[in-house]
Short mmCIF file of C-alpha atoms in Angstrom, two decimals:
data_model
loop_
_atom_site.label_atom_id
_atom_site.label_comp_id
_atom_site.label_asym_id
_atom_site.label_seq_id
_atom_site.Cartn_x
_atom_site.Cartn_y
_atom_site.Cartn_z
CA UNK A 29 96.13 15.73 112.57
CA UNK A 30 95.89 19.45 113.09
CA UNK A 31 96.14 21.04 116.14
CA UNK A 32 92.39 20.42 117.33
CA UNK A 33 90.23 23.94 118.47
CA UNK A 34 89.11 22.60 121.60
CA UNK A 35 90.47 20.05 123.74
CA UNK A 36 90.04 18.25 127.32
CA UNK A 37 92.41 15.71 128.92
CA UNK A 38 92.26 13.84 131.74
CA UNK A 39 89.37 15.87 133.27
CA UNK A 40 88.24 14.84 136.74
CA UNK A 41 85.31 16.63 138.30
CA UNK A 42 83.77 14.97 141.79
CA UNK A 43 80.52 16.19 143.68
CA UNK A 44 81.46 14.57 146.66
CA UNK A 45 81.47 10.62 146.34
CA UNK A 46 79.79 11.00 142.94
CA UNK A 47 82.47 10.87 140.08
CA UNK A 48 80.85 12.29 137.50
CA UNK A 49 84.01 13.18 135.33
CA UNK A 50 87.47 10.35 135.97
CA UNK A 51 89.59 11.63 133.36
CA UNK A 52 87.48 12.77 130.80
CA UNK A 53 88.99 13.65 126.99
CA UNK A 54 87.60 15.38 124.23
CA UNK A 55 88.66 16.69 120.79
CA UNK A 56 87.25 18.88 118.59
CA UNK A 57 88.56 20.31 115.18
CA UNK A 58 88.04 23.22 113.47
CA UNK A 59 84.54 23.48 111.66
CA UNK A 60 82.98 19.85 112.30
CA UNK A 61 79.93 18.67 113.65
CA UNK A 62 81.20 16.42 116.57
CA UNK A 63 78.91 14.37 118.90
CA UNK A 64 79.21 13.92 122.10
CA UNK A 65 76.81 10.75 123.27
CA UNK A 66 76.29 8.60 126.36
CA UNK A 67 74.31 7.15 128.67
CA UNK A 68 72.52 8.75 131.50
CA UNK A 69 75.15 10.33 134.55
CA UNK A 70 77.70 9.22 132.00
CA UNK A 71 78.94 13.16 131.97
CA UNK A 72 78.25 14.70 129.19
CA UNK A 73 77.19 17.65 130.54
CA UNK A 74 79.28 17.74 133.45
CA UNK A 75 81.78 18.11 130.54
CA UNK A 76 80.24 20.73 128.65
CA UNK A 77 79.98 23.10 131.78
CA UNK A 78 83.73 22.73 131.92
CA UNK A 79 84.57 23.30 128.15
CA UNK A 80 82.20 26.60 128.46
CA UNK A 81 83.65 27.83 131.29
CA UNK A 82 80.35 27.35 134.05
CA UNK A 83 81.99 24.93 136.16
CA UNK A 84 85.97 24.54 137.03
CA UNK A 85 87.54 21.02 136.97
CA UNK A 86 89.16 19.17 140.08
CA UNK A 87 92.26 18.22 137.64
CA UNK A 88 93.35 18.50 134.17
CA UNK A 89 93.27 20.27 131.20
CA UNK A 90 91.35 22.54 128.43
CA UNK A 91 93.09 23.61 125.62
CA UNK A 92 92.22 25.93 123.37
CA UNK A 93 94.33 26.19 119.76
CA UNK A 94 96.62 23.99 121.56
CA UNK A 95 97.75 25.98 124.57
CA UNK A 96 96.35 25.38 128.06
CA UNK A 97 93.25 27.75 129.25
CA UNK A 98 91.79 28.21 132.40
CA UNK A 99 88.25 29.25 132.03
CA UNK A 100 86.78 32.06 134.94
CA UNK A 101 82.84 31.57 133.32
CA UNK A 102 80.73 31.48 130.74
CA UNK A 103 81.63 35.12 129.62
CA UNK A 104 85.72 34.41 129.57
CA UNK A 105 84.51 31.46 126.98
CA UNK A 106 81.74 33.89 124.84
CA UNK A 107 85.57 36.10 124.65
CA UNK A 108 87.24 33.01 123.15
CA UNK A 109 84.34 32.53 120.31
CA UNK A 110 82.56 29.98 122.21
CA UNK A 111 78.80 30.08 123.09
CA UNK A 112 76.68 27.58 124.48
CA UNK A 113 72.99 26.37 124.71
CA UNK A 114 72.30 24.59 128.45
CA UNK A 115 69.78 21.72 129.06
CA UNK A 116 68.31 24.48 131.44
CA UNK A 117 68.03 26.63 128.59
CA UNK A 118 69.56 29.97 130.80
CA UNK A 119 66.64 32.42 129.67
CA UNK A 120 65.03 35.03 131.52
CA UNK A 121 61.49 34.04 131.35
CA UNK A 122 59.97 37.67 132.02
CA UNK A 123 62.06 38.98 129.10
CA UNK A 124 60.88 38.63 125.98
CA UNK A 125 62.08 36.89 122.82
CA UNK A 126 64.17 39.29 121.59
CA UNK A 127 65.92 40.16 124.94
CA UNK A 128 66.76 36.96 125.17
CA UNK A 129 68.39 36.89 122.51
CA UNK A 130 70.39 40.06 123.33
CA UNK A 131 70.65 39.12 127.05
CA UNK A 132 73.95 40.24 128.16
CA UNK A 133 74.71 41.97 124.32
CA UNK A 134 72.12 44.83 124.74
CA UNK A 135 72.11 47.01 121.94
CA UNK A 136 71.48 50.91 122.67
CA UNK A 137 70.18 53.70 121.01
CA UNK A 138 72.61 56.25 119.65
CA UNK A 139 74.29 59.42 120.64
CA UNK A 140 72.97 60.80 124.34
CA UNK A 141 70.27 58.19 124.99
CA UNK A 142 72.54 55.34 124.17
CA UNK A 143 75.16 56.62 126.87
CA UNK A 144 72.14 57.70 129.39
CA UNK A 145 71.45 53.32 128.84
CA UNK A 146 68.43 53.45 126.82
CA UNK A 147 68.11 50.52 124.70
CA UNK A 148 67.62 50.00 120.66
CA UNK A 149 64.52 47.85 121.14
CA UNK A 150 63.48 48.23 117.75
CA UNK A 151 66.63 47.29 116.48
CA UNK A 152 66.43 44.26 118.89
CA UNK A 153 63.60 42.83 117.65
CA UNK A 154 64.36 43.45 114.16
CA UNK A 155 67.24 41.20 114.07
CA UNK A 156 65.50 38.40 116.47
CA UNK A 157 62.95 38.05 113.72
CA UNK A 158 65.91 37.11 111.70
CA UNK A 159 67.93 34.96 113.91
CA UNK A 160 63.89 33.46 114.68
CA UNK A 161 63.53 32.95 110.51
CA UNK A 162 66.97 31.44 109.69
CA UNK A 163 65.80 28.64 112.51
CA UNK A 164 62.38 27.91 110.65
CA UNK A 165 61.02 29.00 113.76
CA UNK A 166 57.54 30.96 113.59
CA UNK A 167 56.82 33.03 116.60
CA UNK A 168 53.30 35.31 117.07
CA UNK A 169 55.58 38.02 118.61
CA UNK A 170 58.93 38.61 119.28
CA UNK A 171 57.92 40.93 122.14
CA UNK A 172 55.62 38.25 124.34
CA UNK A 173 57.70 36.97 127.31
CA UNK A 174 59.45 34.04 126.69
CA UNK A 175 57.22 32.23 130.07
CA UNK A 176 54.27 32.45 127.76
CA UNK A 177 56.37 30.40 124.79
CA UNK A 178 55.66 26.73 124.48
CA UNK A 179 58.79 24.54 125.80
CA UNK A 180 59.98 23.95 121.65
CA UNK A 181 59.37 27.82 121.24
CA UNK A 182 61.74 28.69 124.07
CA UNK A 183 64.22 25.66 122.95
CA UNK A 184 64.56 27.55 120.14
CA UNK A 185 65.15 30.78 121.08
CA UNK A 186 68.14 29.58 123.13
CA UNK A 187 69.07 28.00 119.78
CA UNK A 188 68.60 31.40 117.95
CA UNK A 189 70.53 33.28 120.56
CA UNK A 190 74.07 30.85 120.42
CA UNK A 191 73.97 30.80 116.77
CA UNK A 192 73.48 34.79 116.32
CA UNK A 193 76.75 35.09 118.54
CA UNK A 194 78.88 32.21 118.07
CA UNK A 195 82.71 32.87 116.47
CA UNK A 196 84.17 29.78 116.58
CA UNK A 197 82.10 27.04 118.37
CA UNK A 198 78.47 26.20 119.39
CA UNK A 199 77.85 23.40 121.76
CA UNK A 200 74.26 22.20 121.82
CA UNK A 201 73.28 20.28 124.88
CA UNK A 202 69.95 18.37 123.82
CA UNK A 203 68.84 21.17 121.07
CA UNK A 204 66.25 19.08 120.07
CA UNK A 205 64.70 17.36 122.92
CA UNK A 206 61.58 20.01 122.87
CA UNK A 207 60.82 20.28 119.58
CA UNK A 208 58.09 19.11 116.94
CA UNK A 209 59.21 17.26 113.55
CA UNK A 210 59.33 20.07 111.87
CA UNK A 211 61.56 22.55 114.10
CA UNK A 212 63.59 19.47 114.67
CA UNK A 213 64.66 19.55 110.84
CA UNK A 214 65.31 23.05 110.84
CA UNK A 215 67.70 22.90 113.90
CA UNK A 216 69.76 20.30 112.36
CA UNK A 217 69.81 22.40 108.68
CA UNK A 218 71.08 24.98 110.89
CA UNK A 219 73.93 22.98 112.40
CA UNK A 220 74.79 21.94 109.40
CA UNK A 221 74.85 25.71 107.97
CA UNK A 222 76.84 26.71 111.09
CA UNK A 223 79.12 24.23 110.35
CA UNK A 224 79.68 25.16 106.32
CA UNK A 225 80.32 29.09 108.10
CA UNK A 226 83.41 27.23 109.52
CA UNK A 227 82.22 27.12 113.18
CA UNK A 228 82.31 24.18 115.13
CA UNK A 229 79.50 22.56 116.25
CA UNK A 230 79.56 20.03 119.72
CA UNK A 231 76.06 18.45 119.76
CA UNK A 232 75.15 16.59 122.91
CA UNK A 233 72.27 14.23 121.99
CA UNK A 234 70.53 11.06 122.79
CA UNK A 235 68.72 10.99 119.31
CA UNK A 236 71.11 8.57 117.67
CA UNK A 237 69.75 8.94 114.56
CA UNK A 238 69.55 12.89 114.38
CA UNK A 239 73.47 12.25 115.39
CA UNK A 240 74.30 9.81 112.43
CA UNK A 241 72.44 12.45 110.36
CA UNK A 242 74.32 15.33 110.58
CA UNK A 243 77.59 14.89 112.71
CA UNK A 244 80.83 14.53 111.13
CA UNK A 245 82.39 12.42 114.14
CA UNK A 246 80.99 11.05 117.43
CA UNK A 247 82.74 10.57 121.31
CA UNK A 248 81.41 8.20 123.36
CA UNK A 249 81.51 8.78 127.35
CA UNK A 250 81.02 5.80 129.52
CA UNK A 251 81.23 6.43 133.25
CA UNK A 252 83.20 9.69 133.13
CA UNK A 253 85.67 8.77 130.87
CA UNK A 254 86.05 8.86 126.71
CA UNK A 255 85.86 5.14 125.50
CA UNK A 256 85.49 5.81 121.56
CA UNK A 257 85.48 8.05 118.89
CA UNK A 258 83.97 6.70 115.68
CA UNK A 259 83.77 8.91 112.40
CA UNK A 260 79.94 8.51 112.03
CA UNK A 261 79.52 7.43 108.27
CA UNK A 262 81.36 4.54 109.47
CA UNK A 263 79.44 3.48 112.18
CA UNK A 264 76.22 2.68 113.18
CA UNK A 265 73.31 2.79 115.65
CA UNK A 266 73.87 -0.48 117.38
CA UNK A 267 78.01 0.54 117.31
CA UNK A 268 76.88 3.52 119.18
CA UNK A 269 74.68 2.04 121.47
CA UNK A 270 77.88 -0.99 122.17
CA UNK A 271 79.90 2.18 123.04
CA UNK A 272 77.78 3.73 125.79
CA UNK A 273 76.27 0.39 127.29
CA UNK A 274 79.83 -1.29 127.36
CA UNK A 275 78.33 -4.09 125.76
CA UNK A 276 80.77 -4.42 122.95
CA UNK A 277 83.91 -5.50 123.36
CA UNK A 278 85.74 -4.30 120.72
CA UNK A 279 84.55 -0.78 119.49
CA UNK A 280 85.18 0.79 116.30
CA UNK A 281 88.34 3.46 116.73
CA UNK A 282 88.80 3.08 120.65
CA UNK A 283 90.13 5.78 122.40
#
């Protein structure tokens, strides 16, 4: 196997007497679509704030290209290529859509006013209404404030914003948990057009189905620890469901 992009082993992370990570592992490779799946409090996203950098582990170890990385936030992993899109979404709801989408990545305007910090809004908004079209998504103005967006309209301008930026890998925690049919399909087209630009994709989801549809393996967390890892056009909805509930007792390609 080759050396896998990212990597956790043996991750513990405690909130006092709640164990919400007890030696977590996780592998992902270079350009696939892996899931990550489990039940409720099983800590999945526990274990995404750790492999982006937002929260520091009690023990163990992230690996990056195969060499041991110690993460100081969510910019030191945007650095290393990877970007991330939170249950909690992380926009500024009195900004609008487009600096959202440049929060943190302002562009300015050029020559004096650019170094006296006045910003390219034009040139903002221009490329949101891109980033806004390659998702499907339709939006009456890229310049309203994102607190006056439905919840699917600012789901996906979180998506638009991790996409636009992402180097190397995206994860996804619940993408699709706001959204209509329709904006549902065009997130996972998107994943799947990440994925063909040779990014990684980590997509945290309780939609079994949507998973089966377009991952290229899943990981199954159980009580804070890995207990599978199935390559998902080899397995199955109730193989998946076994995994997380514990209710099979042999699964698939056990970890």
């Amino acid at each position: 196997m080759p050396t896998p992009l990212l990597e956790a082993q043996e991750v513990v992370k405690h909130y006092g007497q709640v164990h919400a990570l007890d030696g977590a592992a996780f592998t992902a490779q270079a350009g696939e679509v892996v899931a990550l799946i489990g039940d409720n409090g099983a800590g999945k996203s526990t274990l995404v704030k750790i492999l982006s950098g937002a929260v520091a582990p009690d023990a163990g170890r992230v690996l990056i290209d195969g060499e041991p990385v110690r993460l100081s936030g969510p910019l030191d992993a945007q650095r290393r290529g990877l970007e991330t899109v939170y249950q909690d979404l992380a926009l500024a709801p009195d900004l609008d859509a487009a600096a959202n989408l440049y929060l943190g990545r302002e562009l300015y305007r050029r020559g004096l006013l650019g170094r006296l910090g006045f910003l390219n809004r034009a040139a903002m908004r221009e490329a949101a209404v891109e980033a806004f079209a390659e998702l499907g998504v339709s939006l009456r103005d890229v310049g309203v404030s994102v607190a006056s967006l439905s919840g699917g309209q600012r789901q996906s301008v979180a998506v638009a914003r991790a996409v636009a930026f992402a180097s190397r890998l995206i994860f996804l925690d619940e993408p699709t948990a706001a959204l209509g049919v329709v904006q549902r399909g065009h997130v996972l087209d998107t994943i799947r057009r990440v994925r063909d630009r040779g990014i990684t994709v980590v997509l945290i989801s309780h939609n079994m189905p949507e998973v089966l549809a377009v991952a290229d393996r899943v990981e199954v967390l159980r009580l804070g620890r890995r207990v599978a890892s199935f390559t998902a056009a080899r397995t199955s909805v109730d193989e998946l469901v076994g995994a997380m509930t514990g209710a099979l007792d042999t699964i698939g390609e056990a970890a």
